[in-house]
mmCIF file of C-alpha atoms in Angstrom:
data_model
loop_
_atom_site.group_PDB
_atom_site.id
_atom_site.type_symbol
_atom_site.label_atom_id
_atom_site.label_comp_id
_atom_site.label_asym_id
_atom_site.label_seq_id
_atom_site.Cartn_x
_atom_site.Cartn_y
_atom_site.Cartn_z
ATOM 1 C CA UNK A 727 4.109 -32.699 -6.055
ATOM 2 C CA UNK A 728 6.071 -33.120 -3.175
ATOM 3 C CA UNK A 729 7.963 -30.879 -0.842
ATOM 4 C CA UNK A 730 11.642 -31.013 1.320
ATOM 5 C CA UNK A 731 10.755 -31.508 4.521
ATOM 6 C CA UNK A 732 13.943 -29.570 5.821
ATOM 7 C CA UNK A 733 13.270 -26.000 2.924
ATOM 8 C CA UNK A 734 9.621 -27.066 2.370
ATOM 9 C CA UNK A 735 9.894 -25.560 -1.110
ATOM 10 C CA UNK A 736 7.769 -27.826 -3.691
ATOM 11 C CA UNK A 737 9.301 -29.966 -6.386
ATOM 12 C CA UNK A 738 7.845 -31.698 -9.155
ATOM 13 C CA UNK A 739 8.083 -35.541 -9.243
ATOM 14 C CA UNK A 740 10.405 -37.539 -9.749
ATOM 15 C CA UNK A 741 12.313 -35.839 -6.950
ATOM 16 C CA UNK A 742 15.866 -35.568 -7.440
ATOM 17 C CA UNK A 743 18.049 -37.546 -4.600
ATOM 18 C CA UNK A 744 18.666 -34.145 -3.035
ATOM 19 C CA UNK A 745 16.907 -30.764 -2.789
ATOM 20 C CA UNK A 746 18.876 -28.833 -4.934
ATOM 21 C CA UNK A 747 18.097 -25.894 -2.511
ATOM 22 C CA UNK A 748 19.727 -27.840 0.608
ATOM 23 C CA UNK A 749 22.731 -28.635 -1.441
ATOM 24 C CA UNK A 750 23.473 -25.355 -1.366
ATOM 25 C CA UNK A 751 26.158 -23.669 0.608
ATOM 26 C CA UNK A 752 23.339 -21.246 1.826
ATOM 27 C CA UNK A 753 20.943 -23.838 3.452
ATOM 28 C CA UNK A 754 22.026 -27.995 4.144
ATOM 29 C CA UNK A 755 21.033 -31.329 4.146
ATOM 30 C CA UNK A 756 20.608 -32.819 7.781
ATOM 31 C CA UNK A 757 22.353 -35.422 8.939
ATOM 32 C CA UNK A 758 19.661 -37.933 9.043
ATOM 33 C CA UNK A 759 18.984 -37.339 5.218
ATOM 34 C CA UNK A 760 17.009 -36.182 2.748
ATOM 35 C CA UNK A 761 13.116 -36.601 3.246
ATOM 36 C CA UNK A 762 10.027 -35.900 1.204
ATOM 37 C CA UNK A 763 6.841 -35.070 2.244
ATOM 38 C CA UNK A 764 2.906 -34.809 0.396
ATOM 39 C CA UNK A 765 0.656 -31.743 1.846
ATOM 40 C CA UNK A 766 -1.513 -34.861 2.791
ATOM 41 C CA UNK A 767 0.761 -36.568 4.657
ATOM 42 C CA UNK A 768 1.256 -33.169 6.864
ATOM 43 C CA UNK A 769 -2.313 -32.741 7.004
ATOM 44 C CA UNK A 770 -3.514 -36.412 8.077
ATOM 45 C CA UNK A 771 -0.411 -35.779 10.797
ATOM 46 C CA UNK A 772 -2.538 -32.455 11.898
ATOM 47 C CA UNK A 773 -0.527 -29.504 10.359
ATOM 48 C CA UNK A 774 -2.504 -26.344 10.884
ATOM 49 C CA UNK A 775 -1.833 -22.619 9.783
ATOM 50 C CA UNK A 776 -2.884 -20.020 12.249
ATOM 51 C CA UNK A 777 -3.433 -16.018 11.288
ATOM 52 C CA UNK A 778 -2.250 -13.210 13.258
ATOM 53 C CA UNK A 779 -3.139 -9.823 13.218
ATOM 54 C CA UNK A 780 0.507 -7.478 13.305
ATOM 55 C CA UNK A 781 -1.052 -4.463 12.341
ATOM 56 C CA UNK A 782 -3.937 -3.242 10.282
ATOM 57 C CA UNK A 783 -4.070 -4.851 7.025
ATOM 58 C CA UNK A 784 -0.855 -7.226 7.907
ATOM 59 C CA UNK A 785 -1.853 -10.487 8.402
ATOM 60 C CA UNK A 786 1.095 -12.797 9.930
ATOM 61 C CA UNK A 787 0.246 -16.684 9.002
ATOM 62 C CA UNK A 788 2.432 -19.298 10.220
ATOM 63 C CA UNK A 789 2.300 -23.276 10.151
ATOM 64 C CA UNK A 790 1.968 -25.236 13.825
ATOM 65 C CA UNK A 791 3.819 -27.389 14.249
ATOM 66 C CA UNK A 792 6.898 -25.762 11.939
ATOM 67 C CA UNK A 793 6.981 -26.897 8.268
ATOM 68 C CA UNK A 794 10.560 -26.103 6.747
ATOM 69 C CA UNK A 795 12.176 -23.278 7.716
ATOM 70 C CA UNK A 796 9.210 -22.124 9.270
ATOM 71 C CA UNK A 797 8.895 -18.353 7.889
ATOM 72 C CA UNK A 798 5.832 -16.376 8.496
ATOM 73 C CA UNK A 799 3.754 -15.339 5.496
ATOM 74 C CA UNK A 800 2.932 -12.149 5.446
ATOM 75 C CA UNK A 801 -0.700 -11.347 3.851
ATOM 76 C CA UNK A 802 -0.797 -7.689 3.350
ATOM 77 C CA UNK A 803 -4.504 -6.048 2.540
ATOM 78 C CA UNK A 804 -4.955 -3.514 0.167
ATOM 79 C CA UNK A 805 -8.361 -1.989 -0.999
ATOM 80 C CA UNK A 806 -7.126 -3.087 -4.499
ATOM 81 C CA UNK A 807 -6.248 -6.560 -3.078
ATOM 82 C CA UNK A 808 -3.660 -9.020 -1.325
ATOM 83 C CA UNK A 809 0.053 -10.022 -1.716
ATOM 84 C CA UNK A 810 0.728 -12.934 -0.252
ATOM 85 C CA UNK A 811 4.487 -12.693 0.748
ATOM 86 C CA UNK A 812 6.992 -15.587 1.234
ATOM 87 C CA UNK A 813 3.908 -18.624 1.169
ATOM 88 C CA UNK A 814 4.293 -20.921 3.475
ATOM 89 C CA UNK A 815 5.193 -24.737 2.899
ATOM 90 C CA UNK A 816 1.470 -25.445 3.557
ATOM 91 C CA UNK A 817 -1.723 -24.988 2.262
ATOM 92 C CA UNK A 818 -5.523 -25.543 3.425
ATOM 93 C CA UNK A 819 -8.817 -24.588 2.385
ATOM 94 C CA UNK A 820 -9.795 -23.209 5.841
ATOM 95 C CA UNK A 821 -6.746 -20.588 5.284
ATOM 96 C CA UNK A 822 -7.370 -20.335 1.772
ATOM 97 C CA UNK A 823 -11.252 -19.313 2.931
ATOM 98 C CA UNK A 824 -9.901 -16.965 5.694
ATOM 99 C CA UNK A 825 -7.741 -15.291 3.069
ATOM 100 C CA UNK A 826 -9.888 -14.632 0.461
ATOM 101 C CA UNK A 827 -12.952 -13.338 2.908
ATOM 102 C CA UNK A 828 -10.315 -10.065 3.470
ATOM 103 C CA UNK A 829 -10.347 -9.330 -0.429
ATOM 104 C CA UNK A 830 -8.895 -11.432 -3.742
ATOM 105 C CA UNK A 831 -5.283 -12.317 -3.262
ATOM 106 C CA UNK A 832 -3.602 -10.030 -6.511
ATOM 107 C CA UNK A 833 -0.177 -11.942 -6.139
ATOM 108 C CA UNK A 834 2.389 -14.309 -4.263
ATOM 109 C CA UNK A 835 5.660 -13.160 -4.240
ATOM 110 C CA UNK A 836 8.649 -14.879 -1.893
ATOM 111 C CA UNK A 837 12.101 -12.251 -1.033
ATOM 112 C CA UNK A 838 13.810 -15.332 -2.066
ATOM 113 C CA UNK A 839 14.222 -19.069 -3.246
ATOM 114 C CA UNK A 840 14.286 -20.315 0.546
ATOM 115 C CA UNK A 841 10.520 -18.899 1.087
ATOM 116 C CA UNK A 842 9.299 -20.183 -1.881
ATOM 117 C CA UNK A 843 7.221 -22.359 -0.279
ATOM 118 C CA UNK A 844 4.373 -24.344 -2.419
ATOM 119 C CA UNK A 845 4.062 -20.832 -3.857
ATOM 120 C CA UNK A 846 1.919 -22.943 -7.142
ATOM 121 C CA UNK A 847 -0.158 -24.946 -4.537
ATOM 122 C CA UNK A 848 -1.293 -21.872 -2.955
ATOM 123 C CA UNK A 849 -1.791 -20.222 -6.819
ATOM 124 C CA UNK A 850 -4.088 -22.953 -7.674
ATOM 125 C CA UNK A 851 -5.635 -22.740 -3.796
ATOM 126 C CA UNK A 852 -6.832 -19.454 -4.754
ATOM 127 C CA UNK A 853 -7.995 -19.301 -8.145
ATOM 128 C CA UNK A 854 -4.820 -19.020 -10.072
ATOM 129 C CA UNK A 855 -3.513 -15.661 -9.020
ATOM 130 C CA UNK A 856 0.038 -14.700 -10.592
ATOM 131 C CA UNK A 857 3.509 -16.091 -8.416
ATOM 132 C CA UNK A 858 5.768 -13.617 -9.146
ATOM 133 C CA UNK A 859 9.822 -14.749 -9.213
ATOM 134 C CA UNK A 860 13.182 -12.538 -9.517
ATOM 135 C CA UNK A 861 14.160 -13.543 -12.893
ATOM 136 C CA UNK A 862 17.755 -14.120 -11.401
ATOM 137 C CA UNK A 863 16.337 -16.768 -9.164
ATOM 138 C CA UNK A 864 14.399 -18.742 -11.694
ATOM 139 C CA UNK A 865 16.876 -21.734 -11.458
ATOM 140 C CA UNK A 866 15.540 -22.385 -8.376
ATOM 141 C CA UNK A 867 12.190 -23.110 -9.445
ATOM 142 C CA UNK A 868 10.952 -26.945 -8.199
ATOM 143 C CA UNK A 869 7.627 -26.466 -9.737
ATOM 144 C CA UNK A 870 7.015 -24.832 -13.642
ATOM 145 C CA UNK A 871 3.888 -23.747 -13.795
ATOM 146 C CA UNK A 872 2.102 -21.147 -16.235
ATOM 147 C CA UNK A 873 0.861 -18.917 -13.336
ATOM 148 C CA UNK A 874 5.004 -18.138 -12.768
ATOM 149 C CA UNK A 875 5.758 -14.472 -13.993
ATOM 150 C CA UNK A 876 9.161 -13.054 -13.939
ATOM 151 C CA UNK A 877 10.328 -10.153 -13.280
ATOM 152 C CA UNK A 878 13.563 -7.704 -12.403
ATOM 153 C CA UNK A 879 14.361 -4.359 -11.096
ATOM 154 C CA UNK A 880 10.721 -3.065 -9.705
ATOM 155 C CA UNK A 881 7.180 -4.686 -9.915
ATOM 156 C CA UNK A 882 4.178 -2.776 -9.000
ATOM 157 C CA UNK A 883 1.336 -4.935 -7.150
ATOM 158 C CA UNK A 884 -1.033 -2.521 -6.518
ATOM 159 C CA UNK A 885 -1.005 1.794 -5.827
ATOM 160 C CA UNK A 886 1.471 2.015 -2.251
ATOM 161 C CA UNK A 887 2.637 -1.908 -2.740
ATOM 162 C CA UNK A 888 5.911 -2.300 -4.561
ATOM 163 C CA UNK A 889 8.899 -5.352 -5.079
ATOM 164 C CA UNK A 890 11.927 -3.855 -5.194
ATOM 165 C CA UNK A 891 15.352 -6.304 -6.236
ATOM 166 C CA UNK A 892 18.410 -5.697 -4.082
ATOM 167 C CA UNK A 893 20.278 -8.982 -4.699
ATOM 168 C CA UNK A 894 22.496 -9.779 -1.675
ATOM 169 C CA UNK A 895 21.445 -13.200 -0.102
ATOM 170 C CA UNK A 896 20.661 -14.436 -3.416
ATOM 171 C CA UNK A 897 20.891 -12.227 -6.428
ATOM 172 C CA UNK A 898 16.783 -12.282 -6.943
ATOM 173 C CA UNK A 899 16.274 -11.358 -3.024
ATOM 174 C CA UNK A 900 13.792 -8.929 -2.824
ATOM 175 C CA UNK A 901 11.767 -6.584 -0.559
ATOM 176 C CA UNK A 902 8.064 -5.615 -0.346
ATOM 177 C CA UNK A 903 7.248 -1.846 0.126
ATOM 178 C CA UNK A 904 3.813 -1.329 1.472
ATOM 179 C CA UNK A 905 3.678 2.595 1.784
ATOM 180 C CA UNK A 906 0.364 2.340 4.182
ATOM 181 C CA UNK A 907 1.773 0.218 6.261
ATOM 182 C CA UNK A 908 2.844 1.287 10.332
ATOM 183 C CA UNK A 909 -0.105 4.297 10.438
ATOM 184 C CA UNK A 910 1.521 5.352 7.287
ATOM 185 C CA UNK A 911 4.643 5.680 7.558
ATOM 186 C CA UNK A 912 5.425 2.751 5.927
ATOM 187 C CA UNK A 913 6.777 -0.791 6.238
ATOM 188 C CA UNK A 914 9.521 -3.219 4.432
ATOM 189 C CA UNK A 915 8.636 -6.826 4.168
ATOM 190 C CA UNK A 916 12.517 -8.014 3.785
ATOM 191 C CA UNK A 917 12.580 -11.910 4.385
ATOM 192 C CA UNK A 918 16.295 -12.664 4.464
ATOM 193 C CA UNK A 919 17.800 -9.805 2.358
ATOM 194 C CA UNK A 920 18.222 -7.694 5.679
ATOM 195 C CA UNK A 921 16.969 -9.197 8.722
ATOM 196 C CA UNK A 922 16.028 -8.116 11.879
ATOM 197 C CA UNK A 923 18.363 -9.196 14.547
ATOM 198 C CA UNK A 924 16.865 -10.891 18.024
ATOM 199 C CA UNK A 925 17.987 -7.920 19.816
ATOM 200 C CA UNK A 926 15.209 -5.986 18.109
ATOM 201 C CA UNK A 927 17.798 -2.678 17.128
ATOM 202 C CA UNK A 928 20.047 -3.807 14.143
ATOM 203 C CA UNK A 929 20.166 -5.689 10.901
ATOM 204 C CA UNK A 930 22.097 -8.726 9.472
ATOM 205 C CA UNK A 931 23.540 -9.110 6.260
ATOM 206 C CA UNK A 932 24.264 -12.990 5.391
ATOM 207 C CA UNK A 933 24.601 -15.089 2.024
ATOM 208 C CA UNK A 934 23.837 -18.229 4.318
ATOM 209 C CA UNK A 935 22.350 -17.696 8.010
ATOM 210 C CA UNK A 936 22.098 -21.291 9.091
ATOM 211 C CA UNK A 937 26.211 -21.627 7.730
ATOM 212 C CA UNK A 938 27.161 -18.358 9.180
ATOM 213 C CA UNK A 939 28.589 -16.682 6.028
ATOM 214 C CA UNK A 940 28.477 -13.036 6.065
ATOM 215 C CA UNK A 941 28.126 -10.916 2.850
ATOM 216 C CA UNK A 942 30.753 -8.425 2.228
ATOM 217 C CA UNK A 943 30.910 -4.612 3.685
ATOM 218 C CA UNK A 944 30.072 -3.160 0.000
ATOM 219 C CA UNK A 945 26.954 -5.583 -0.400
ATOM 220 C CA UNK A 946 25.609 -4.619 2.599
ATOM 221 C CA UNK A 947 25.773 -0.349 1.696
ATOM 222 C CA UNK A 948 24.995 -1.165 -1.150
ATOM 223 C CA UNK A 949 21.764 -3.176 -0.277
ATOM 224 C CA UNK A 950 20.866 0.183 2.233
ATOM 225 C CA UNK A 951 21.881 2.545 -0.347
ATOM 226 C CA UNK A 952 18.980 1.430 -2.621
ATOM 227 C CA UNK A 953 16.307 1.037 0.201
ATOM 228 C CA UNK A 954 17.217 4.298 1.377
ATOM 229 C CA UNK A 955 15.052 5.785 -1.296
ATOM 230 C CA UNK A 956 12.386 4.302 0.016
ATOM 231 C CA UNK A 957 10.151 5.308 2.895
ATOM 232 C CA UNK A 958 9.508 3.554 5.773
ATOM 233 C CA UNK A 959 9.440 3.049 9.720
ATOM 234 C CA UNK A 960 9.105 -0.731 10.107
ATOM 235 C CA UNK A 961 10.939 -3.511 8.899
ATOM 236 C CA UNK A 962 9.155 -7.390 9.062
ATOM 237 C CA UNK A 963 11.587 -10.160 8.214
ATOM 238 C CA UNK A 964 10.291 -13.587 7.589
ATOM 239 C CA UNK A 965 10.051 -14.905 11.024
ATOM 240 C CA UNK A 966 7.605 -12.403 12.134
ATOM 241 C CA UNK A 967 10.817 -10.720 13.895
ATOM 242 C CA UNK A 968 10.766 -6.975 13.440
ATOM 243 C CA UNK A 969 11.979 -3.474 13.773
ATOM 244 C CA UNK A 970 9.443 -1.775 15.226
ATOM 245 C CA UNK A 971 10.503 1.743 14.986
ATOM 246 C CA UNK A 972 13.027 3.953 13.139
ATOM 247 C CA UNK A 973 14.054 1.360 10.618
ATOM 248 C CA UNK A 974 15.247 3.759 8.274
ATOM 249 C CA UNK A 975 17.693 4.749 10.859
ATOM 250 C CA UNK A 976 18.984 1.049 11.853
ATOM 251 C CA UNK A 977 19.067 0.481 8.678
ATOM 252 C CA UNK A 978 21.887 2.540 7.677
ATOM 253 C CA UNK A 979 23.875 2.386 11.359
ATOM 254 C CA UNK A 980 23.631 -1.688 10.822
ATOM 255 C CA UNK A 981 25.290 -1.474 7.095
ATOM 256 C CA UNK A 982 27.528 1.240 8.683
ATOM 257 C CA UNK A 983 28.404 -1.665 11.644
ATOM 258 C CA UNK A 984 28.757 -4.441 9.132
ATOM 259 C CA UNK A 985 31.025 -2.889 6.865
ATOM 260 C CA UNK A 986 33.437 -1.450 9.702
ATOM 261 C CA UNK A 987 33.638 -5.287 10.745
ATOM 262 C CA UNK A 988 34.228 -6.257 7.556
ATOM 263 C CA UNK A 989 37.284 -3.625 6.921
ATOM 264 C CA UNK A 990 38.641 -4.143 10.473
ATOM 265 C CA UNK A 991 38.095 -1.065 11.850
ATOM 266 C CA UNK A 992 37.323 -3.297 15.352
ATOM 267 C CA UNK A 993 39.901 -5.739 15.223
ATOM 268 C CA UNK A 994 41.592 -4.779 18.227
ATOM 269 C CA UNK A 995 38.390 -5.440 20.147
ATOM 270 C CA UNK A 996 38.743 -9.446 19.157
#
């Protein structure tokens, strides 16, 4: 097994001359080329993951230096167990220890095909624990592995931790709904399919971020139409970068925003 060094999503071997993945329109190739890289190779070069606490029972675990993309796994603790949420492109047994001291891990789950991660590395890291995949991202897949379960619509992990489909930035994106989550009012786990902007008070809606291509108006109400049902006050996205407060609310004003751009309500302001 090997993984892209640019998406750091695994792929069996042979390799194919390209990462399907970077190929895509959402993510690219650099201009230096394609490399690929062995979990060995990064760890006889030093690659550590650290853990941070964001909040009770949210666990933020990132790879130093940056692996891929560089998300933030999210490792959310329930009394029933853990969901580990878009898995890193790295895996040790120091972090695998760390992890499983705060409970058994129920699931790994990624909000889409770029956070995959070596999503069957860390499965077999801790026992063989399910890695659940939106059935309308399966094609995406670099690694088959029995311990893959699809699904679509709704999956319940555990009582108060849900994955619920909205499509968007792929059609599989998904969210994680951890109802105990920010003193119980509740937090979103969103990776890409809304994401929290730097200045900390709206929400983008993209097909590709890197490549700047913005989904349309109707996608994005859409996408905060069905998480309105929901309840929550805090939004994570995969960097760690969050919405601290009132997510609900910026939400719904960010779709609102997006949409009115979209239409040109504003183009007299350009």
């Amino acid at each position: 097994m090997l993984t892209c060094a640019t998406c750091a999503v695994e792929r069996e071997e042979p390799t194919p001359e390209l990462c399907p993945i970077c190929t895509d329109e959402r993510q690219y190739v650099p201009e230096d080329g394609q490399k690929w890289i062995s979990l060995d190779e990064l760890a006889q070069a030093g690659q550590q993951l650290l853990l941070e606490q964001n909040e009770p029972g949210l666990i933020g675990i990132r790879t130093a230096p940056k692996v891929g993309i560089g998300q933030t796994t999210q490792l959310v603790v329930t009394p029933q167990g853990s969901l580990l949420w878009d898995p890193v492109g790295f895996v040790d047994d120091i972090s695998v220890k760390a992890i499983l001291e705060r409970g058994p891990v129920l699931a790994i789950a990624a909000s889409h095909p770029h956070m995959f991660g070596v999503q069957v590395e860390w499965s077999r890291r801790l026992g063989g624990v399910p890695v659940l995949v939106a059935d309308a991202d399966r094609r995406w897949v670099g690694r088959n592995d029995a311990v893959i379960s699809y699904w679509s619509g709704s999956r319940r992990i555990t009582e108060g931790l849900t994955l619920h489909q909205t499509g968007g930035h792929f059609p599989g994106s998904a969210v994680a709904h951890w109802a105990a989550g920010a003193g119980g009012k509740g937090v979103l786990l969103t990776g890409d399919s809304v994401f929290p902007n730097p200045d900390r008070r709206s929400i983008a809606f993209m097909r590709s971020y890197p490549n700047h291509l913005p989904l349309s108006g109707a996608v994005a109400l859409r996408i905060a139409s069905q998480l309105e049902e929901l309840t929550f006050d805090r939004i994570y996205g995969n960097f760690n970068n969050k919405i601290a407060s009132e997510a609900k609310a910026v939400l719904h004003d960010s779709a609102q925003r997006h949409a009115a751009w979209a239409r040109g309500d504003f183009d007299h302001l350009t």
